[in-house]
CSV table of C-alpha atoms in Angstrom, one decimal:
chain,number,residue,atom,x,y,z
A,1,UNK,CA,32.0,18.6,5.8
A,2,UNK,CA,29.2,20.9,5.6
A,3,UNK,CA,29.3,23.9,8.2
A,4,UNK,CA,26.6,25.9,8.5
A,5,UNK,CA,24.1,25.7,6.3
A,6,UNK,CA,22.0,29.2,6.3
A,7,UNK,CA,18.0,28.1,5.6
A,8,UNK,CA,14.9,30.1,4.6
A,9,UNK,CA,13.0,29.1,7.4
A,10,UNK,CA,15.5,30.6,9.6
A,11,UNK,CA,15.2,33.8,8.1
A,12,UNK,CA,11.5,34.3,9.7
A,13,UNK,CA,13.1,34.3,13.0
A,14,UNK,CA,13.7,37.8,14.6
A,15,UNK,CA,17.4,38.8,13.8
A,16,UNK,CA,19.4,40.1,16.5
A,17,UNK,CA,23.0,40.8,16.8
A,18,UNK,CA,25.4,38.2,18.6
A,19,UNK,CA,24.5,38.6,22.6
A,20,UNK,CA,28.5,38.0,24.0
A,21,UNK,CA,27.4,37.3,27.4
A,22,UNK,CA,24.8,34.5,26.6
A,23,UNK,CA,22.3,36.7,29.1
A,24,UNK,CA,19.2,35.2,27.9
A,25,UNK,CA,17.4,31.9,29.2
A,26,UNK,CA,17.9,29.4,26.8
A,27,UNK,CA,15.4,25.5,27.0
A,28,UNK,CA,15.0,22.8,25.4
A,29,UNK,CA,12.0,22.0,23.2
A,30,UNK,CA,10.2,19.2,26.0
A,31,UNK,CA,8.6,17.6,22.4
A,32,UNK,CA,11.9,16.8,21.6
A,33,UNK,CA,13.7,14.6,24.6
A,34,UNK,CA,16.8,13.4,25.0
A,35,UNK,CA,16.1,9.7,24.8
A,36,UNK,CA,13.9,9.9,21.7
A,37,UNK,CA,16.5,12.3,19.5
A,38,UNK,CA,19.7,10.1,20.6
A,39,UNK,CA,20.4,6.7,20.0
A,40,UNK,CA,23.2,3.7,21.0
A,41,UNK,CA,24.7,1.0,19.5
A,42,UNK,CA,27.4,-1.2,20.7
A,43,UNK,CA,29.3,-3.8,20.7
A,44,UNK,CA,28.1,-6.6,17.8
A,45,UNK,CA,25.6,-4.6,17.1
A,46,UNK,CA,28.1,-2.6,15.0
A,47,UNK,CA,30.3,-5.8,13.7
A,48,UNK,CA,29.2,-5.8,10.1
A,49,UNK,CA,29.9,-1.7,9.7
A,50,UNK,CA,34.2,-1.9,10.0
A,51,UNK,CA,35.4,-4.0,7.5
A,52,UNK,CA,39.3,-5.7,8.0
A,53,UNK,CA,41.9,-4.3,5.2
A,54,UNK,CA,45.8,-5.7,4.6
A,55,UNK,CA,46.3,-3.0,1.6
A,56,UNK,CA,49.7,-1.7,1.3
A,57,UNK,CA,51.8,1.2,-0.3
A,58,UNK,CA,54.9,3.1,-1.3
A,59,UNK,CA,56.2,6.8,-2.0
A,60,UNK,CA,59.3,7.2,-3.1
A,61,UNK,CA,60.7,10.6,-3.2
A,62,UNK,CA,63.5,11.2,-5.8
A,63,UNK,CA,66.0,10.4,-3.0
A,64,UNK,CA,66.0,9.0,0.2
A,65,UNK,CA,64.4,6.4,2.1
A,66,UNK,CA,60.8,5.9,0.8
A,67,UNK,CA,57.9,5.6,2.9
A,68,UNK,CA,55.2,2.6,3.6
A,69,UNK,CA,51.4,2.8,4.2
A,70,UNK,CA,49.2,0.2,5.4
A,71,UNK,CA,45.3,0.6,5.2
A,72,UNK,CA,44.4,-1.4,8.1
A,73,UNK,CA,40.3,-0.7,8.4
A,74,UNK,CA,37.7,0.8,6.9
A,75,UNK,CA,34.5,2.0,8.8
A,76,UNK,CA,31.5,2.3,7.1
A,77,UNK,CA,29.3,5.7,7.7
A,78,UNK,CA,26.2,5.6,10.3
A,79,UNK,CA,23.1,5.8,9.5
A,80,UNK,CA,20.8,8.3,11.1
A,81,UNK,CA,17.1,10.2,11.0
A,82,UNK,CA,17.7,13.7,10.5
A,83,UNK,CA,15.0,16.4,10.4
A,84,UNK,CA,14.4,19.0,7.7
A,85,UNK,CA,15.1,22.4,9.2
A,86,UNK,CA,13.3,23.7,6.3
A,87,UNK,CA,10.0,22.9,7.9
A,88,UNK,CA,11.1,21.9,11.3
A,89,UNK,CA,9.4,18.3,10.8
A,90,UNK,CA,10.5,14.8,11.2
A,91,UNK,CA,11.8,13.6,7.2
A,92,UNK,CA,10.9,9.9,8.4
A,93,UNK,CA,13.8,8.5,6.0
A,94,UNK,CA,17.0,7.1,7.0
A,95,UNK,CA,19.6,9.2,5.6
A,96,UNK,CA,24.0,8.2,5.3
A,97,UNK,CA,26.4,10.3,7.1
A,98,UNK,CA,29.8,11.9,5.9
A,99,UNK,CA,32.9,12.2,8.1
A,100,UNK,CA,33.8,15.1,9.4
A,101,UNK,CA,36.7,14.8,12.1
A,102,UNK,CA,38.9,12.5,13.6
A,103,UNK,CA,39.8,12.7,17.3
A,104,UNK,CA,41.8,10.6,20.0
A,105,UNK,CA,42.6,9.7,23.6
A,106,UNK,CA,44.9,7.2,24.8
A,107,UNK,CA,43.6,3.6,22.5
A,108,UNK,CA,40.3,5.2,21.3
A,109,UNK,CA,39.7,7.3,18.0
A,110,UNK,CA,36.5,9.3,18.1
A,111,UNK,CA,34.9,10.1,14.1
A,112,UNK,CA,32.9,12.8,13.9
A,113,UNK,CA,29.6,12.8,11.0
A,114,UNK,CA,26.9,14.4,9.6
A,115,UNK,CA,24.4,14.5,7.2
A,116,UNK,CA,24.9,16.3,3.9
A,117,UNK,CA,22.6,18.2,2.7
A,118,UNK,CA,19.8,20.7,4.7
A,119,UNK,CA,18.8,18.0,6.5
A,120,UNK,CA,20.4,17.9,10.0
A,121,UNK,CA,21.8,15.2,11.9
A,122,UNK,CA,25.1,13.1,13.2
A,123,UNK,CA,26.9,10.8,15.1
A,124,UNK,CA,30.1,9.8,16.9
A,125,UNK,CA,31.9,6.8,16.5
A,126,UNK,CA,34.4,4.9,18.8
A,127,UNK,CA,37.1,2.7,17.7
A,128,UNK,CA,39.6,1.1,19.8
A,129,UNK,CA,43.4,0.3,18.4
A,130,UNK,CA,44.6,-3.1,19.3
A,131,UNK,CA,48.4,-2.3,19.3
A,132,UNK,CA,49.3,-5.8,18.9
A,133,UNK,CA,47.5,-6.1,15.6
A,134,UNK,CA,47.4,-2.5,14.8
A,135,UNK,CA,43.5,-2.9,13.8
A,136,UNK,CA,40.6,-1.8,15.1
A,137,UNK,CA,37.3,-2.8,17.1
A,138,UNK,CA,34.3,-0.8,16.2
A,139,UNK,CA,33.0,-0.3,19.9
A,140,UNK,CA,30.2,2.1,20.2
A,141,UNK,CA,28.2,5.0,18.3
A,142,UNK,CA,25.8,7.8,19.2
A,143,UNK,CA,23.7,9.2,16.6
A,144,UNK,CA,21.9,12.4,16.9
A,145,UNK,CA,18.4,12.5,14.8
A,146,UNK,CA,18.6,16.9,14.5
A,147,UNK,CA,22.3,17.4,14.9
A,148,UNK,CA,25.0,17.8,12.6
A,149,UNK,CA,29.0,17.7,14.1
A,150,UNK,CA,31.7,19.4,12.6
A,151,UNK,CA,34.7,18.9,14.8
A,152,UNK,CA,35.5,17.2,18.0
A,153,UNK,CA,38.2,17.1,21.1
A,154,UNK,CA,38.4,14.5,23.6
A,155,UNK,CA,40.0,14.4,27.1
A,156,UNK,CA,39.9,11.5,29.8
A,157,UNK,CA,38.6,11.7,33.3
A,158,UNK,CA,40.1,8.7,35.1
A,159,UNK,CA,38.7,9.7,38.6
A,160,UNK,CA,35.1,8.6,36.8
A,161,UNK,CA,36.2,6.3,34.1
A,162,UNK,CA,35.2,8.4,31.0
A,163,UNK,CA,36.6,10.1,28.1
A,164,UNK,CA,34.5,13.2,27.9
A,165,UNK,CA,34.1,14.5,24.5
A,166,UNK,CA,33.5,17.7,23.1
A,167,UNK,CA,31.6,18.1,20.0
A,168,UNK,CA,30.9,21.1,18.6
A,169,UNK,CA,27.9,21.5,15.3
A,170,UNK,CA,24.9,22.8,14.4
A,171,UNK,CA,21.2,21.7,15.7
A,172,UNK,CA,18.5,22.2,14.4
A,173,UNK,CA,16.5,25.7,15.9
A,174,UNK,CA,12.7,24.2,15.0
A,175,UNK,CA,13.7,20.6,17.2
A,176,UNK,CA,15.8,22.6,19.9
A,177,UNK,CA,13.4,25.5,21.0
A,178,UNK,CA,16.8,27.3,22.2
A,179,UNK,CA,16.5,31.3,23.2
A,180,UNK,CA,19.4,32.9,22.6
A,181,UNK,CA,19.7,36.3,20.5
A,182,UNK,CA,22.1,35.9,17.3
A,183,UNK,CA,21.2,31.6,17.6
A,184,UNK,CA,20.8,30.1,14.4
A,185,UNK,CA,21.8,26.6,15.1
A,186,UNK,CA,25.4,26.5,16.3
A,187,UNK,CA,26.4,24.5,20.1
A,188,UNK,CA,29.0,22.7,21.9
A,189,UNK,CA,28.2,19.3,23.7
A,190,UNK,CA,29.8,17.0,25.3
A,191,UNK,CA,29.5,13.1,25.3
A,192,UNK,CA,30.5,10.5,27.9
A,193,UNK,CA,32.7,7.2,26.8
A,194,UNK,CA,32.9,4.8,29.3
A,195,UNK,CA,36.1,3.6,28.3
A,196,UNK,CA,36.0,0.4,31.0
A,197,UNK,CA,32.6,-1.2,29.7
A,198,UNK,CA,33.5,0.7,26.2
A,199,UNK,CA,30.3,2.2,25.4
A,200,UNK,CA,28.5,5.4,25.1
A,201,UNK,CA,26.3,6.9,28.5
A,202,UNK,CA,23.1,7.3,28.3
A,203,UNK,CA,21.7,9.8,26.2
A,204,UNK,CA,20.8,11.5,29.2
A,205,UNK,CA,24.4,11.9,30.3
A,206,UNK,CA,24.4,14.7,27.1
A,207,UNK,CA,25.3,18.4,27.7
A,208,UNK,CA,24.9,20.7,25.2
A,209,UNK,CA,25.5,24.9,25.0
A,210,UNK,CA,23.8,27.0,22.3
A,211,UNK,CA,26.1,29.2,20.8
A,212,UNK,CA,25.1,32.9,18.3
A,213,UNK,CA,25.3,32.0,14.3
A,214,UNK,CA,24.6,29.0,12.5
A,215,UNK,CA,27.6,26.3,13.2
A,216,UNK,CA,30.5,26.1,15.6
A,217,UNK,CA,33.3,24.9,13.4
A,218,UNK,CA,36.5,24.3,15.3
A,219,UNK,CA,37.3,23.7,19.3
A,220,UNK,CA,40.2,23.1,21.1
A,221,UNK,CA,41.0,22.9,25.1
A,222,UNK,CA,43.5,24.7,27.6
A,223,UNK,CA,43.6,24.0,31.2
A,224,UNK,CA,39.9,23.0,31.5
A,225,UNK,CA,38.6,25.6,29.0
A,226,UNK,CA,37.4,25.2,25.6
A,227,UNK,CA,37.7,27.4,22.6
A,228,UNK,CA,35.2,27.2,19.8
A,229,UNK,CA,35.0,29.3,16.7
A,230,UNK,CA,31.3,29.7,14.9
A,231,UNK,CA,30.4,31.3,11.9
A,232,UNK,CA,27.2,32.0,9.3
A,233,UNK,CA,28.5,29.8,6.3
A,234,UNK,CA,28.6,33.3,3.9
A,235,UNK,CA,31.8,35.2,5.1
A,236,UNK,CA,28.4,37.8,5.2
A,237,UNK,CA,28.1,41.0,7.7
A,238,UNK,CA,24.8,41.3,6.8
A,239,UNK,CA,23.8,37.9,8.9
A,240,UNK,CA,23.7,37.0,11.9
A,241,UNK,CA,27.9,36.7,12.4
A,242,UNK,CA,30.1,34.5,14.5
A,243,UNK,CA,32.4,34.9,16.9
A,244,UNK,CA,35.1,33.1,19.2
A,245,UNK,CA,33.7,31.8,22.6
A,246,UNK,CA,35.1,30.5,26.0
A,247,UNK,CA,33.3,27.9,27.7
A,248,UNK,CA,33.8,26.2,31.0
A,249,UNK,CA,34.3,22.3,31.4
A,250,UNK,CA,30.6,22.0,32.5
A,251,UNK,CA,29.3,24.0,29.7
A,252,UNK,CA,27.2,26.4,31.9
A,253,UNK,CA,28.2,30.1,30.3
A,254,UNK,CA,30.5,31.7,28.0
A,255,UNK,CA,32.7,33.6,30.0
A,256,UNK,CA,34.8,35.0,27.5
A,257,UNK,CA,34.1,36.3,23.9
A,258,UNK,CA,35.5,38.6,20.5
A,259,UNK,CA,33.6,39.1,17.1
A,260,UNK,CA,33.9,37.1,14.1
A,261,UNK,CA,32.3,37.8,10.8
A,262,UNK,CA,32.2,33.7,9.8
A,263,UNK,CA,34.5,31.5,11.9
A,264,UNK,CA,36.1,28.8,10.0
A,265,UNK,CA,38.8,26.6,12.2
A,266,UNK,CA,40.8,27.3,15.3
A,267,UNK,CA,44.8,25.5,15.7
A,268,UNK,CA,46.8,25.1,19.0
A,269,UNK,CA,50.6,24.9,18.5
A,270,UNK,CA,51.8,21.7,19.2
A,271,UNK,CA,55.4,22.7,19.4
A,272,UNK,CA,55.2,24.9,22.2
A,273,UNK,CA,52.2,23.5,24.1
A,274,UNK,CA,51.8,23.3,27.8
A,275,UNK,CA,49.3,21.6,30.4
A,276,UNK,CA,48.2,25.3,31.5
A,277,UNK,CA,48.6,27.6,28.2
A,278,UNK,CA,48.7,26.9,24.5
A,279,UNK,CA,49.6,29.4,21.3
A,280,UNK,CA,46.7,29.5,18.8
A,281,UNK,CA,45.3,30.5,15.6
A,282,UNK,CA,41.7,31.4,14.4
A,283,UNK,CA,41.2,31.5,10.2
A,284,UNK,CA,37.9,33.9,9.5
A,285,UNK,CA,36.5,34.2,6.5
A,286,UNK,CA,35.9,38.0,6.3
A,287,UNK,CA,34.0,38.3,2.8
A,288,UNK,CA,33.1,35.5,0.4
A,289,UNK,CA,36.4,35.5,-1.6
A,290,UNK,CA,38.6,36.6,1.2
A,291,UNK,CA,40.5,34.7,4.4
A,292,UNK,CA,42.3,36.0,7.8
A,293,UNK,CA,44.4,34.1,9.7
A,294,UNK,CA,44.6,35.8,13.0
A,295,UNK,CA,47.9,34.6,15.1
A,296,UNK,CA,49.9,35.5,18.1
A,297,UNK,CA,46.8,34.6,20.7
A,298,UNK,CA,47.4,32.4,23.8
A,299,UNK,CA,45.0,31.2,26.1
A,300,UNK,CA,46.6,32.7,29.4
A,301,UNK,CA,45.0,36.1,27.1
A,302,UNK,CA,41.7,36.8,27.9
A,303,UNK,CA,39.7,36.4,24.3
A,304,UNK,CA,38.1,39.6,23.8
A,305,UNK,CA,38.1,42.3,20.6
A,306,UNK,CA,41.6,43.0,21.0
A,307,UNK,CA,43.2,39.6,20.5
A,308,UNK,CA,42.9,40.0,16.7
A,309,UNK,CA,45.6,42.8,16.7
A,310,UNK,CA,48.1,40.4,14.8
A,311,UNK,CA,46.4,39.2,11.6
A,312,UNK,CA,47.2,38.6,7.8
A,313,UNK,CA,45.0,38.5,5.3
A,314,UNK,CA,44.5,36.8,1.5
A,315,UNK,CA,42.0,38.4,-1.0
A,316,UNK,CA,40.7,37.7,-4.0
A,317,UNK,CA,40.0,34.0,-3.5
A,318,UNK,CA,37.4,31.8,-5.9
A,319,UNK,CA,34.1,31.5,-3.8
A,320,UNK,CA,35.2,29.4,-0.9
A,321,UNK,CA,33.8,25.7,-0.9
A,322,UNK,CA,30.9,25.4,2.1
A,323,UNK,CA,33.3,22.6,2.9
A,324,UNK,CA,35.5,23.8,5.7
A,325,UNK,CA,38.9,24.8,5.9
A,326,UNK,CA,41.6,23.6,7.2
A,327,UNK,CA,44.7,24.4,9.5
A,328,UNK,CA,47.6,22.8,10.4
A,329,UNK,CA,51.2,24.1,12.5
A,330,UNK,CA,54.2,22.8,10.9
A,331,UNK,CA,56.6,24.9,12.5
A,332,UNK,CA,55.5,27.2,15.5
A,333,UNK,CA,56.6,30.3,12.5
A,334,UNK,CA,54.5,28.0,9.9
A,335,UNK,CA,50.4,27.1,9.4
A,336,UNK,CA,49.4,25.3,6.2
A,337,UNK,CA,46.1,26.3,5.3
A,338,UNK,CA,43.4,24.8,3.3
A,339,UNK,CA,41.5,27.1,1.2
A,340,UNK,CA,39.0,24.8,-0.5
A,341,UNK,CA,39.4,25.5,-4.5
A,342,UNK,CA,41.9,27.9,-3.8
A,343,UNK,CA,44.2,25.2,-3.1
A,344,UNK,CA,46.6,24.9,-0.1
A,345,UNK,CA,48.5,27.7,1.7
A,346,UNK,CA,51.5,28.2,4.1
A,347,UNK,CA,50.8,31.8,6.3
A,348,UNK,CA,54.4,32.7,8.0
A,349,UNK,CA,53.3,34.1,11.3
A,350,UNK,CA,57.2,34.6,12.6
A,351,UNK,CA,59.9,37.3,12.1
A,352,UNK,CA,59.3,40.6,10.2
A,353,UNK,CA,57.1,40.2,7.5
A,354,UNK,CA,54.4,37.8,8.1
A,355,UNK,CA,52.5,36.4,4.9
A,356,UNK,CA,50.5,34.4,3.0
A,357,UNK,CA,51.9,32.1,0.2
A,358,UNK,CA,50.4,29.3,-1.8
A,359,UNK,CA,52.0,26.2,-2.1
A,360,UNK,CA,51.9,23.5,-5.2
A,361,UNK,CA,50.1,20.2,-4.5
A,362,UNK,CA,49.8,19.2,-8.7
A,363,UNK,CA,46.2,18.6,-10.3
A,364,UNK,CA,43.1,20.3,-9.9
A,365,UNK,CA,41.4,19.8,-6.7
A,366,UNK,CA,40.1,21.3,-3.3
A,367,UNK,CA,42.2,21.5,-0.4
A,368,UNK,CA,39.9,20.4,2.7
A,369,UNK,CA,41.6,19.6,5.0
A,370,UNK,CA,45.8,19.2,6.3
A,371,UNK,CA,47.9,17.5,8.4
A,372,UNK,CA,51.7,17.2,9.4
A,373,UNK,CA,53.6,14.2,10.0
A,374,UNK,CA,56.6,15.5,12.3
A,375,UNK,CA,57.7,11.8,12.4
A,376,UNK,CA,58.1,11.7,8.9
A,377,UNK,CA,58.8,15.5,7.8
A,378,UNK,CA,55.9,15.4,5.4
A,379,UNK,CA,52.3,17.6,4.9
A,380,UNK,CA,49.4,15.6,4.1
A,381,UNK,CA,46.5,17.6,2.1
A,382,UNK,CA,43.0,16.0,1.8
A,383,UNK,CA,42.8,17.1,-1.6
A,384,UNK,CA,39.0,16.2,-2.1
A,385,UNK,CA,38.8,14.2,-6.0
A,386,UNK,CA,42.6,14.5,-5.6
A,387,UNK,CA,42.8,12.2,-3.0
A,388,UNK,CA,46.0,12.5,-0.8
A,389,UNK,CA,49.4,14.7,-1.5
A,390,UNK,CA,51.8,14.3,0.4
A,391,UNK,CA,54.7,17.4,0.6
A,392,UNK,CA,58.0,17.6,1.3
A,393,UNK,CA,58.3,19.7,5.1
A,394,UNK,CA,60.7,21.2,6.6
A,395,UNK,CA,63.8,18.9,7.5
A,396,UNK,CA,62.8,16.2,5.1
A,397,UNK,CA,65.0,13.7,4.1
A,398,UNK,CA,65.2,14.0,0.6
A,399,UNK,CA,68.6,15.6,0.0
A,400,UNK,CA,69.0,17.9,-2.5
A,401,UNK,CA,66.4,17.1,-5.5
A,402,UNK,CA,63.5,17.6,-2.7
A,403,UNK,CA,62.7,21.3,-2.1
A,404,UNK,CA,60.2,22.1,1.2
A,405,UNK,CA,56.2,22.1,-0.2
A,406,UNK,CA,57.7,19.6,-3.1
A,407,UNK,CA,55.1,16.9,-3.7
A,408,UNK,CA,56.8,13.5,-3.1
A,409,UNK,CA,54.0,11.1,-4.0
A,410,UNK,CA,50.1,10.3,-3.4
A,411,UNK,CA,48.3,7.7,-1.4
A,412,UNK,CA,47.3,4.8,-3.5
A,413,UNK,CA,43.3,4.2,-3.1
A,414,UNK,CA,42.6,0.6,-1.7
A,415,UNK,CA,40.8,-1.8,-3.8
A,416,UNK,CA,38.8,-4.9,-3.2
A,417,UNK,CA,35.3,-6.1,-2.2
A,418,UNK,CA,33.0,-4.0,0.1
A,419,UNK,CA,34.7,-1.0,-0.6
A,420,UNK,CA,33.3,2.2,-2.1
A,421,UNK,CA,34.6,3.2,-5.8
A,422,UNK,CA,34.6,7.3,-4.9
A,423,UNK,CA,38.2,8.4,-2.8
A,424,UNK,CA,37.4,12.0,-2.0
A,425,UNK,CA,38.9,12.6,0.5
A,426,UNK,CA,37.4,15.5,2.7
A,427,UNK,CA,39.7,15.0,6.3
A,428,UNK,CA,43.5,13.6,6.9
A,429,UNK,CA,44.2,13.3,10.9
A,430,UNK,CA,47.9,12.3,11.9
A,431,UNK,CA,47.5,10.5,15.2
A,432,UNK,CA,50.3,8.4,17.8
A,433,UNK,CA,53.1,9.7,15.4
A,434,UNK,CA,52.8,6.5,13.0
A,435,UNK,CA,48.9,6.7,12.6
A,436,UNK,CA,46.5,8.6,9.9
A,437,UNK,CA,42.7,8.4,9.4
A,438,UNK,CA,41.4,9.2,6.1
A,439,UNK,CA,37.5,11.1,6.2
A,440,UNK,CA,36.3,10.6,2.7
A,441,UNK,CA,32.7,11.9,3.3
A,442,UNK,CA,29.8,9.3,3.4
A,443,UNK,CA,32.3,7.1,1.6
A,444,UNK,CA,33.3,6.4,5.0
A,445,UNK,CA,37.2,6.5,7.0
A,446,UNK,CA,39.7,4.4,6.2
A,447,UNK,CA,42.9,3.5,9.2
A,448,UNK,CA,46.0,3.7,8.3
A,449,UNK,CA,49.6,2.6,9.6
A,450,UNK,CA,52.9,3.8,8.3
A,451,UNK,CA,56.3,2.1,8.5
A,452,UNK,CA,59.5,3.9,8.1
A,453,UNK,CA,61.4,1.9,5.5
């Protein structure tokens, strides 16, 4: 999942520092319209790019009842036409995506891509769950010709029949023409779904918010707000830096704002989540071999400089992978964290002593991205090469051979016609308790149901 990528061209623009308040105009490049930079497919249009799977699989743990896993689908990446930001011109080539996020509301699952690479561009995907048959239909994409996306959130709004979805990325500064001091690429948008006809809007129906630094990494939404992180890709102070922003639902302003050096992921607690507040946590990359995990932040808090006043730190990391991190609460006290080739974290943020500790997933790999399974008691890592581990969480039924961050077992990789040899696997998204999507970078996503034995 590539971030933000920091370019040469870029560095011929004026540098400024990070302008908080958003106070300059900011327009859109009128060579580069709406209807010619995004595009729509639906319906059988898309039929031959999700292919049907029946591929099944078992960890045992050393005691206790095993689990069962079911790949169900797999998608196959979009194609798009990105443009070279090196140049600012159109590249003219059609060019594969990777998957980035995984995203869902009521029976749709939104996927999140990009294009590796300097070249910029993306797309969002919609799949709808038949519950019945536990499969999918490949219902609609939008694909973005200078736009790369990094994460996503998606809320309905029934009074209009959409799901509105929030993207978050980076665009390309030669196709955009945005003015904005501290800009190098990074915005929030927002997509329509029509989830009755089960399509994309119009490309005109697009909002989009240009944000200070190169990328905005991580969103998530409170009581008609959204949170998103951005950051310069370097964990550098000597670029232009990124910083946590509060946008509205109309994305209009940034009304709220505190200093980042590089933003890397933002995490609402699930446990203790409301419909008017949540509890967060924001990971920074402060240098290029160090990580912060700032905690103890709600959004009832207004996000300024002093939020970061609880905060733990862990230094003397490997060069972090320009993949990005990942977080995930396990407990409201506990946050795995994935540190690219440092391997995977857990950062206790209750009692006393709060801390960072690393944790054991066997074999050499880089920890991309994580998810819990409450259902289930277990920690999936997207371990990139390494495919899936899954750990032993807190409360797992394993009696007493199984301690808490034990590895129990690893997914299986499906086999069979149509499907791509590499399993590197960049994303793991836990989803409707029994549900997980697998993002395994232009090798495309795969579905997948688990049983309880």
């Amino acid at each position: 999942m590539k971030r933000s990528l920091i370019l040469s061209a870029l560095l011929g623009l004026v540098l400024a520092s990070c302008n908080k308040e958003i106070s300059e105009p900011v327009q859109d490049d009128p060579t580069t319209p709406e209807d010619t930079r995004i595009g729509i497919r639906s319906g059988s249009e898309l039929d031959a790019e999700l292919l049907s799977l029946n591929s099944s699989f078992q960890i045992n743990p050393k005691a206790a009842a095993g689990l069962e896993y079911v790949y169900k689908n797999y998608a196959t990446p979009p194609n798009v036409i990105a443009y070279d930001d090196n140049v600012g011109s159109y590249s003219g080539t059609t060019v594969a995506t990777a998957a980035t996020s995984v995203s869902t509301v009521d029976d749709i699952v939104f996927v999140t891509w990009h294009v590796e690479g300097q070249q910029m561009g993306g797309a969002i995907s919609a799949y709808k769950l038949n519950p019945s048959t536990q499969t999918y239909e490949y219902t609609s994409v939008i694909t973005f010709d200078d736009t790369d996306f990094h994460e996503a959130t998606a809320v309905k709004d029934p009074l209009n029949g959409h799901h509105q979805v929030f993207v978050v990325g980076q665009r390309s500064p030669s196709t955009s023409g945005y003015l904005l001091a501290g800009h190098r690429g990074a915005i929030v948008g927002r997509v329509l779904y029509n989830y009755i006809t089960d399509q994309f809007e119009a490309p005109s129906t697009y909002k989009e918010l240009p944000l200070p630094s190169f990328g905005a990494n991580g969103i998530i939404t409170s009581a008609g707000k959204y949170y998103v992180v951005t950051g310069n890709g370097q964990g550098s102070t000597t670029i232009d830096q990124g910083g946590l922003y509060v946008v509205d639902y109309n994305l209009t302003n940034v009304s709220e704002a505190a200093d980042l050096v590089d933003g890397e992921m933002i995490a609402f607690d699930p446990f203790t989540a409301s419909p008017t507040d949540v509890d967060y946590v924001v990971l920074e990359r402060n240098t290029s071999s160090s990580l912060t995990l700032h905690y103890g932040m709600n959004t009832t808090s207004t996000v300024s400089n002093s939020i970061w006043a609880n905060s733990i730190s862990e230094s003397g990391l490997v060069s972090i992978d320009v993949e990005r991190q990942g977080l995930a609460f396990i407990t409201s006290d506990t946050v795995m964290v994935a540190a690219g080739r440092n391997g995977l974290y857990y950062a206790e943020i209750g009692g006393v002593s709060p801390s960072f500790a690393g944790t054991v997933p066997t074999g050499v790999y880089s920890a991309l991205g994580v998810a819990y399974d409450n259902s289930a008691k277990v920690i999936y890592c997207a371990a990139s090469d390494g495919g899936v581990p899954v750990l032993a969480s807190h409360g797992f039924p394993g009696g007493v051979l199984i301690n808490t961050f034990d590895v129990v077992g690893y997914f299986v990789p499906p086999t069979g016609g149509g499907l791509p040899a590499s399993f590197n696997v960049k994303d793991v998204s836990v989803y409707w308790s029994d549900y997980i999507a697998l993002a395994t970078g232009d090798a495309g996503v795969y579905f997948v149901k688990k049983n309880n034995l």
